[in-house]
Amino acid sequence: TVVAHVVASGAGFVEDLDESFKENRKDDIWLVDFYAPWCGHCKKLEPVWNEVGIEMRNMGSPVKVGKMDATSFSSIASEFGVRGYPTIKLLKGDLAYNYRGPRTKDDIIEFANRVAGPLIRPLPSQHMFEHVQKRHRVLFVYVGGESPLKEKYIEVASELIVYTYFFSASEDVLPEYVTLPELPAVMVFKDGTYFVYDEYEDGDLSSWINRERFQGYLHVDGFTLYELGDTGKLVAIAVIDDKNSSVEHTRLKSIIQEVARDYRDHFHRDFQFGHMDGNDYINSLLMDDLTIPTIVVLNTSNQQYFLPDRHIESTEDMVQFINNILDGTAEAQGGDGLLQRIKRIIYDAKSTIVSVFKSSPLLGCFLFGLPLGVISIMCYGICTADTEGEVFEHEGAKKESGDRELTDEGSEEEQEEEKNGKYTELSDGELKQKDIMEKKKD
């Protein structure tokens, strides 16, 4: 058995796993939190993880809940593909499934129960079908016997079971309002209706299921937007304040909801609809300040976005805006070009500095003031050294100039020679006059 230390909390437990886990883990289904002791997000997850252990134990789940210090057992963590902390995985036989959902107790437990159960769950009766349909907002169903499509369906289910449930049923179990053009078929039930997979129009089955695993209208947050990035759909969002009940906020939200509902046949292949509470996240994403309420359409595949060029007053205005995007007449902004990447680096750096100063001014002064102070002192030292060098240079030049001034008049011998030279330059008459004056003196 696995050598473990049981961390008890009420009736539940989380097992602290060590190196023996690698040899014995295939004996059971495990839900494991790979963590680092110094990781802040790991510490935040810890009480939630203990609650998961309690509930899984109380509900009699076959899934065992454990945690492993990935820094102490780094080789085991690396074998399971752990690249960051915390990493949550469900280990089932030779398979390891990553959890990428919100780190809440209910979401984690729902993931564990879904992945630990059968890959394809049969729906043997209409009563069971109705029961499952009430429990799940999005429902994928395979209808028919053995076929290449079923094999593909099973293959996709093994990949995407981390996101959604997969079922199978016979045609007589389906609701009466369902009509199928042919069998076998793959269907999705959501938003009060259903869509049938068409290989010609929808392409690869895996891509289609990945696109259709969301409801047509969502309350969008940062995590949901990240998940929608894999769908390839454009995301039309009403950016509003949920606490603001004014007409303008509720009207834009209603317009998006109506388009999602009434035009689903036209747009569901290309568009995802929803609303976002507040503009902080969207501002950081677009590197712009959007005044709310407003509408924005995001292309999560290339970071482009579209803003309406006029006020959206009605559903018809929104439909026209969407059609303009689809036919290429609406102007795209943003993108993932070089200039946008440079702008993103500058924006992120600026946002980081501002957030640090807002949360802790003293820490901000220390983090940014200290390096600036050191750089200032260095610059001052360099400038001062240059100035002193100039002074020494000036004084040396001055001294050299002074020396030249002293030697310009020449030495006494040179001056005497100069006087003698002057005498030789006297005319003969002047010499005679000088001789007479000397004789008189005598």
XYZ file of C-alpha atoms in Angstrom:
442
model
C 0.000 0.000 0.000
C 0.991 3.616 -0.423
C 3.033 4.970 2.446
C 1.030 7.966 3.488
C 0.430 10.341 6.285
C -3.268 10.946 6.806
C -4.279 14.553 7.283
C -7.622 14.203 9.013
C -10.269 16.867 8.953
C -13.627 15.660 10.252
C -14.648 12.502 8.431
C -12.427 13.067 5.393
C -8.763 12.842 4.614
C -6.033 13.837 2.188
C -3.091 11.453 1.879
C 0.409 12.919 1.867
C 2.121 10.918 -0.885
C 5.779 9.879 -1.140
C 8.026 8.002 -3.619
C 6.165 4.695 -3.146
C 3.136 6.286 -4.849
C 4.708 5.722 -8.267
C 4.703 1.938 -7.839
C 1.247 1.538 -6.302
C -0.878 4.299 -7.801
C -2.458 2.073 -10.510
C -4.230 0.072 -7.801
C -6.696 2.939 -7.319
C -8.054 6.079 -8.965
C -6.265 9.109 -7.529
C -7.022 12.813 -7.439
C -3.681 14.461 -6.656
C -2.593 18.016 -5.906
C 1.062 18.538 -6.880
C 2.218 21.547 -4.871
C 5.258 23.524 -3.736
C 5.547 24.569 -0.059
C 6.484 28.156 -0.976
C 3.673 28.612 -3.552
C 1.009 31.149 -2.526
C -1.659 29.654 -4.811
C -0.950 26.218 -3.304
C -1.498 27.554 0.207
C -4.772 29.113 -0.917
C -5.896 25.778 -2.387
C -5.025 23.752 0.727
C -8.244 24.337 2.755
C -10.326 23.716 -0.402
C -8.394 20.520 -1.009
C -9.115 19.307 2.525
C -12.830 19.949 1.905
C -12.610 17.914 -1.313
C -11.097 15.054 0.704
C -13.914 15.237 3.262
C -16.715 15.205 0.694
C -15.229 12.513 -1.531
C -14.875 10.315 1.548
C -18.398 11.021 2.798
C -20.016 10.317 -0.570
C -18.261 6.940 -0.825
C -16.366 7.857 -3.961
C -13.823 5.313 -5.229
C -11.473 8.220 -5.911
C -8.704 8.680 -3.361
C -7.540 12.231 -2.663
C -3.855 12.949 -2.127
C -1.200 15.632 -2.348
C 2.493 15.520 -3.222
C 5.301 17.989 -2.591
C 6.553 18.300 -6.162
C 9.799 19.932 -5.007
C 10.724 16.987 -2.759
C 9.671 14.369 -5.335
C 10.554 16.288 -8.486
C 11.348 13.192 -10.574
C 7.854 11.753 -10.003
C 6.240 15.142 -10.668
C 8.199 15.458 -13.924
C 7.030 12.014 -15.064
C 3.432 13.185 -14.628
C 4.163 16.328 -16.639
C 3.935 18.811 -13.769
C 5.151 22.204 -15.025
C 3.630 24.611 -12.516
C 2.058 24.766 -9.079
C -0.500 23.789 -8.058
C -1.233 21.118 -10.678
C -4.323 18.941 -10.176
C -4.474 15.586 -11.942
C -6.786 12.606 -11.881
C -4.791 9.403 -12.398
C -6.747 6.458 -13.754
C -4.772 3.396 -14.849
C -2.180 4.513 -17.377
C -4.012 7.792 -18.039
C -3.480 11.170 -16.382
C -6.105 13.905 -16.774
C -5.307 17.552 -16.055
C -7.850 19.693 -14.243
C -8.097 23.210 -15.701
C -11.301 24.478 -14.087
C -11.977 26.903 -11.231
C -10.326 25.872 -7.968
C -13.527 25.461 -6.019
C -14.651 22.403 -4.083
C -17.758 21.712 -6.194
C -15.974 22.120 -9.540
C -13.090 19.863 -8.521
C -15.425 17.146 -7.198
C -17.589 17.314 -10.327
C -14.445 16.868 -12.446
C -13.271 13.891 -10.368
C -16.630 12.107 -10.559
C -16.943 12.729 -14.291
C -13.460 11.503 -15.227
C -13.427 8.593 -12.769
C -16.681 7.180 -14.167
C -17.369 5.439 -17.494
C -16.038 7.202 -20.586
C -19.349 6.765 -22.432
C -22.438 6.539 -20.187
C -25.448 4.676 -21.600
C -28.966 6.145 -21.422
C -31.246 3.072 -21.413
C -34.630 4.834 -21.104
C -36.487 8.086 -21.819
C -36.809 8.631 -18.081
C -33.032 8.414 -17.652
C -32.533 10.711 -20.654
C -34.840 13.350 -19.132
C -33.125 13.038 -15.759
C -29.652 13.547 -17.259
C -30.860 16.409 -19.433
C -32.088 18.271 -16.349
C -28.739 17.819 -14.608
C -26.497 18.908 -17.485
C -26.723 22.161 -19.390
C -24.709 20.671 -22.273
C -25.190 17.041 -23.266
C -23.364 15.079 -26.003
C -25.060 11.918 -27.218
C -24.058 9.243 -29.729
C -27.022 7.516 -31.416
C -26.618 4.270 -33.347
C -24.718 1.000 -33.381
C -21.076 0.143 -33.971
C -19.468 2.348 -36.607
C -16.298 4.335 -37.449
C -18.140 7.406 -36.100
C -18.586 5.684 -32.726
C -14.886 4.805 -32.622
C -14.053 8.447 -33.304
C -16.578 9.512 -30.651
C -14.893 7.277 -28.044
C -11.473 8.640 -29.017
C -12.643 12.260 -28.627
C -14.360 11.427 -25.334
C -11.092 10.098 -23.888
C -9.522 13.469 -24.702
C -12.333 15.841 -23.717
C -13.872 14.031 -20.735
C -12.035 16.625 -18.625
C -14.541 19.208 -19.898
C -17.885 17.508 -20.425
C -19.943 14.284 -20.226
C -20.444 11.827 -23.101
C -23.493 9.591 -23.461
C -24.905 7.025 -25.863
C -28.529 6.115 -26.562
C -30.778 4.322 -29.022
C -33.065 6.353 -31.298
C -36.268 5.393 -29.429
C -34.931 6.953 -26.196
C -34.646 10.426 -27.721
C -37.359 13.100 -27.172
C -40.144 13.156 -29.752
C -39.121 16.553 -31.124
C -35.765 15.180 -32.323
C -35.459 14.229 -35.986
C -32.275 12.708 -37.362
C -31.398 12.783 -41.084
C -29.402 9.559 -40.758
C -27.822 7.125 -38.339
C -25.347 6.895 -36.717
C -25.260 10.471 -35.420
C -23.641 12.647 -32.763
C -25.799 15.343 -31.161
C -25.466 18.088 -28.614
C -28.437 19.205 -26.476
C -28.203 22.729 -25.046
C -30.040 26.039 -24.830
C -33.422 24.306 -25.094
C -32.634 22.826 -28.502
C -30.208 20.437 -30.207
C -27.658 20.402 -33.012
C -26.578 17.429 -35.096
C -22.924 17.040 -36.065
C -22.350 17.374 -39.812
C -18.849 16.359 -40.877
C -19.090 18.357 -44.114
C -20.119 21.639 -42.421
C -18.573 21.196 -38.979
C -15.234 19.611 -39.823
C -13.352 17.431 -37.356
C -15.512 15.870 -34.607
C -13.051 16.822 -31.848
C -13.036 20.480 -32.935
C -16.838 20.534 -33.166
C -17.312 19.099 -29.664
C -14.728 21.526 -28.287
C -16.672 24.431 -29.830
C -20.095 23.217 -28.727
C -19.273 22.291 -25.108
C -20.340 25.767 -23.966
C -23.849 27.152 -23.693
C -24.750 29.770 -26.268
C -24.831 32.530 -23.640
C -22.394 32.715 -20.711
C -21.397 34.875 -17.776
C -17.843 35.462 -19.012
C -14.854 35.914 -16.714
C -11.113 35.704 -17.324
C -10.980 31.927 -16.944
C -13.963 31.336 -19.263
C -12.451 33.650 -21.858
C -9.210 31.663 -21.699
C -11.153 28.406 -22.220
C -13.090 29.923 -25.136
C -9.762 30.569 -26.843
C -9.639 26.890 -27.857
C -12.984 27.036 -29.655
C -11.939 29.373 -32.468
C -15.184 31.297 -32.043
C -15.544 35.074 -31.857
C -16.849 36.180 -28.463
C -19.502 38.917 -28.379
C -19.642 40.425 -24.880
C -21.828 43.031 -23.222
C -19.457 44.703 -20.749
C -21.688 45.938 -17.933
C -21.892 46.489 -14.201
C -24.012 43.693 -12.728
C -24.872 45.872 -9.731
C -26.110 48.678 -11.951
C -29.793 48.188 -12.762
C -30.078 51.196 -15.061
C -31.854 50.799 -18.400
C -28.684 51.010 -20.506
C -26.881 48.198 -18.658
C -29.836 45.805 -18.704
C -30.701 46.714 -22.321
C -27.294 45.776 -23.756
C -27.297 42.505 -21.827
C -30.795 41.711 -23.144
C -29.753 42.470 -26.730
C -26.867 39.976 -26.538
C -29.162 37.355 -24.963
C -31.792 37.826 -27.679
C -29.237 37.473 -30.482
C -27.814 34.319 -28.855
C -31.315 32.824 -28.602
C -33.094 34.033 -31.742
C -30.178 33.840 -34.188
C -28.480 30.689 -32.892
C -28.949 28.892 -36.210
C -27.179 31.729 -38.028
C -24.317 32.461 -35.657
C -23.673 29.550 -33.275
C -20.920 28.096 -35.471
C -18.912 31.331 -35.433
C -19.969 33.207 -32.302
C -20.097 32.786 -28.554
C -22.257 35.260 -26.594
C -22.179 36.474 -23.025
C -21.721 39.363 -20.611
C -18.849 40.423 -18.372
C -19.163 42.180 -15.035
C -16.907 45.250 -14.948
C -14.285 46.470 -17.386
C -11.026 45.871 -15.432
C -10.190 42.580 -17.126
C -11.283 43.681 -20.584
C -9.257 46.913 -20.242
C -6.101 44.946 -19.474
C -6.831 42.602 -22.370
C -7.409 45.383 -24.906
C -4.877 47.826 -23.353
C -7.604 50.440 -23.573
C -10.134 52.074 -21.259
C -13.641 51.057 -22.294
C -16.507 53.072 -20.874
C -19.262 50.766 -19.667
C -21.830 49.716 -20.615
C -20.510 48.772 -24.036
C -20.251 45.888 -26.477
C -17.008 44.354 -27.728
C -16.334 41.352 -29.967
C -13.088 39.461 -29.289
C -11.132 37.199 -31.608
C -9.281 35.104 -29.027
C -7.170 33.338 -31.672
C -5.230 36.466 -32.730
C -6.112 39.002 -29.978
C -8.023 41.252 -32.369
C -11.191 42.987 -31.252
C -14.069 44.920 -32.782
C -15.962 47.879 -31.353
C -19.247 49.069 -32.901
C -18.863 52.291 -34.896
C -22.288 53.469 -33.717
C -24.497 53.013 -30.686
C -26.214 49.620 -30.470
C -29.890 50.461 -29.941
C -31.572 47.198 -30.890
C -31.153 43.535 -31.763
C -31.121 44.522 -35.448
C -28.154 46.847 -34.830
C -26.260 44.002 -33.144
C -27.035 41.587 -35.974
C -25.793 44.171 -38.491
C -22.601 44.629 -36.463
C -21.997 40.855 -36.435
C -22.615 40.594 -40.177
C -20.141 43.427 -40.788
C -17.516 41.458 -38.848
C -18.240 38.284 -40.806
C -18.055 39.991 -44.212
C -14.891 41.916 -43.291
C -16.302 45.451 -43.424
C -15.898 46.057 -39.667
C -12.479 47.445 -38.683
C -10.379 45.103 -36.539
C -8.203 46.574 -33.799
C -5.384 45.089 -31.742
C -3.845 41.846 -32.951
C -0.638 39.970 -32.191
C 1.784 41.884 -34.455
C 5.213 43.157 -33.379
C 4.006 46.648 -32.462
C 1.188 45.203 -30.370
C 3.637 42.925 -28.571
C 5.896 45.864 -27.738
C 2.851 47.812 -26.579
C 1.836 44.815 -24.430
C 5.275 44.692 -22.754
C 5.141 48.418 -21.951
C 1.529 48.194 -20.766
C 2.212 45.181 -18.530
C 5.288 46.840 -17.016
C 3.335 50.023 -16.345
C 0.406 48.077 -14.861
C 2.745 46.109 -12.592
C 4.387 49.256 -11.246
C 1.038 50.981 -10.664
C -0.448 47.926 -8.935
C 2.591 47.585 -6.642
C 2.414 51.240 -5.614
C -1.357 51.032 -5.077
C -1.163 47.918 -2.913
C 1.953 48.911 -0.973
C 3.517 52.346 -1.536
C 6.446 51.588 0.787
C 7.234 48.351 -1.020
C 6.965 50.171 -4.350
C 9.395 52.860 -3.177
C 11.827 50.178 -2.028
C 11.581 48.022 -5.160
C 11.838 50.858 -7.661
C 13.412 53.659 -5.590
C 16.464 51.671 -4.474
C 17.628 50.697 -7.999
C 16.961 54.239 -9.244
C 18.940 55.629 -6.309
C 21.904 53.341 -7.038
C 21.805 54.274 -10.736
C 21.622 57.992 -9.820
C 24.666 57.676 -7.538
C 26.590 55.865 -10.262
C 25.691 58.520 -12.824
C 26.675 61.260 -10.384
C 30.018 59.546 -9.751
C 30.709 59.222 -13.464
C 29.779 62.855 -14.144
C 31.844 64.083 -11.162
C 34.856 62.084 -12.303
C 34.630 63.636 -15.754
C 34.407 67.165 -14.304
C 37.468 66.656 -12.093
C 39.366 65.326 -15.085
C 38.465 68.472 -16.993
C 39.705 70.660 -14.062
C 43.042 68.836 -13.947
C 43.328 69.122 -17.690
C 42.554 72.862 -17.536
C 45.104 73.456 -14.782
C 47.757 71.540 -16.714
C 47.027 73.596 -19.794
C 47.156 76.763 -17.701
C 50.528 75.796 -16.232
C 51.891 75.004 -19.675
C 50.608 78.342 -20.930
C 52.218 80.139 -17.956
C 55.537 78.473 -18.686
C 55.313 79.668 -22.207
C 54.599 83.207 -20.952
C 57.706 83.150 -18.776
C 59.975 82.047 -21.627
C 58.500 84.432 -24.186
C 60.724 87.258 -22.875
C 63.742 84.977 -23.031
C 66.638 84.526 -20.569
C 69.055 87.361 -19.507
C 71.622 86.182 -22.047
C 68.959 86.212 -24.776
C 67.880 89.705 -23.678
C 71.551 90.890 -23.687
C 72.021 89.404 -27.120
C 68.877 91.152 -28.225
C 70.269 94.478 -26.911
C 73.546 93.838 -28.695
C 71.558 93.088 -31.780
C 69.865 96.410 -31.410
C 73.219 98.165 -31.210
C 74.366 96.586 -34.410
C 71.277 97.803 -36.034
C 72.290 101.525 -35.335
C 73.360 103.594 -38.337
C 76.935 104.883 -38.865
C 75.874 108.463 -38.022
C 74.342 107.363 -34.795
C 77.565 105.542 -33.896
C 79.695 108.652 -34.530
C 77.326 110.767 -32.422
C 77.644 108.220 -29.628
C 81.479 108.282 -29.770
C 81.527 112.153 -29.478
C 79.262 112.013 -26.428
C 81.508 109.480 -24.757
C 84.638 111.625 -25.443
C 82.934 114.671 -23.884
C 82.232 112.607 -20.814
C 85.887 111.674 -20.657
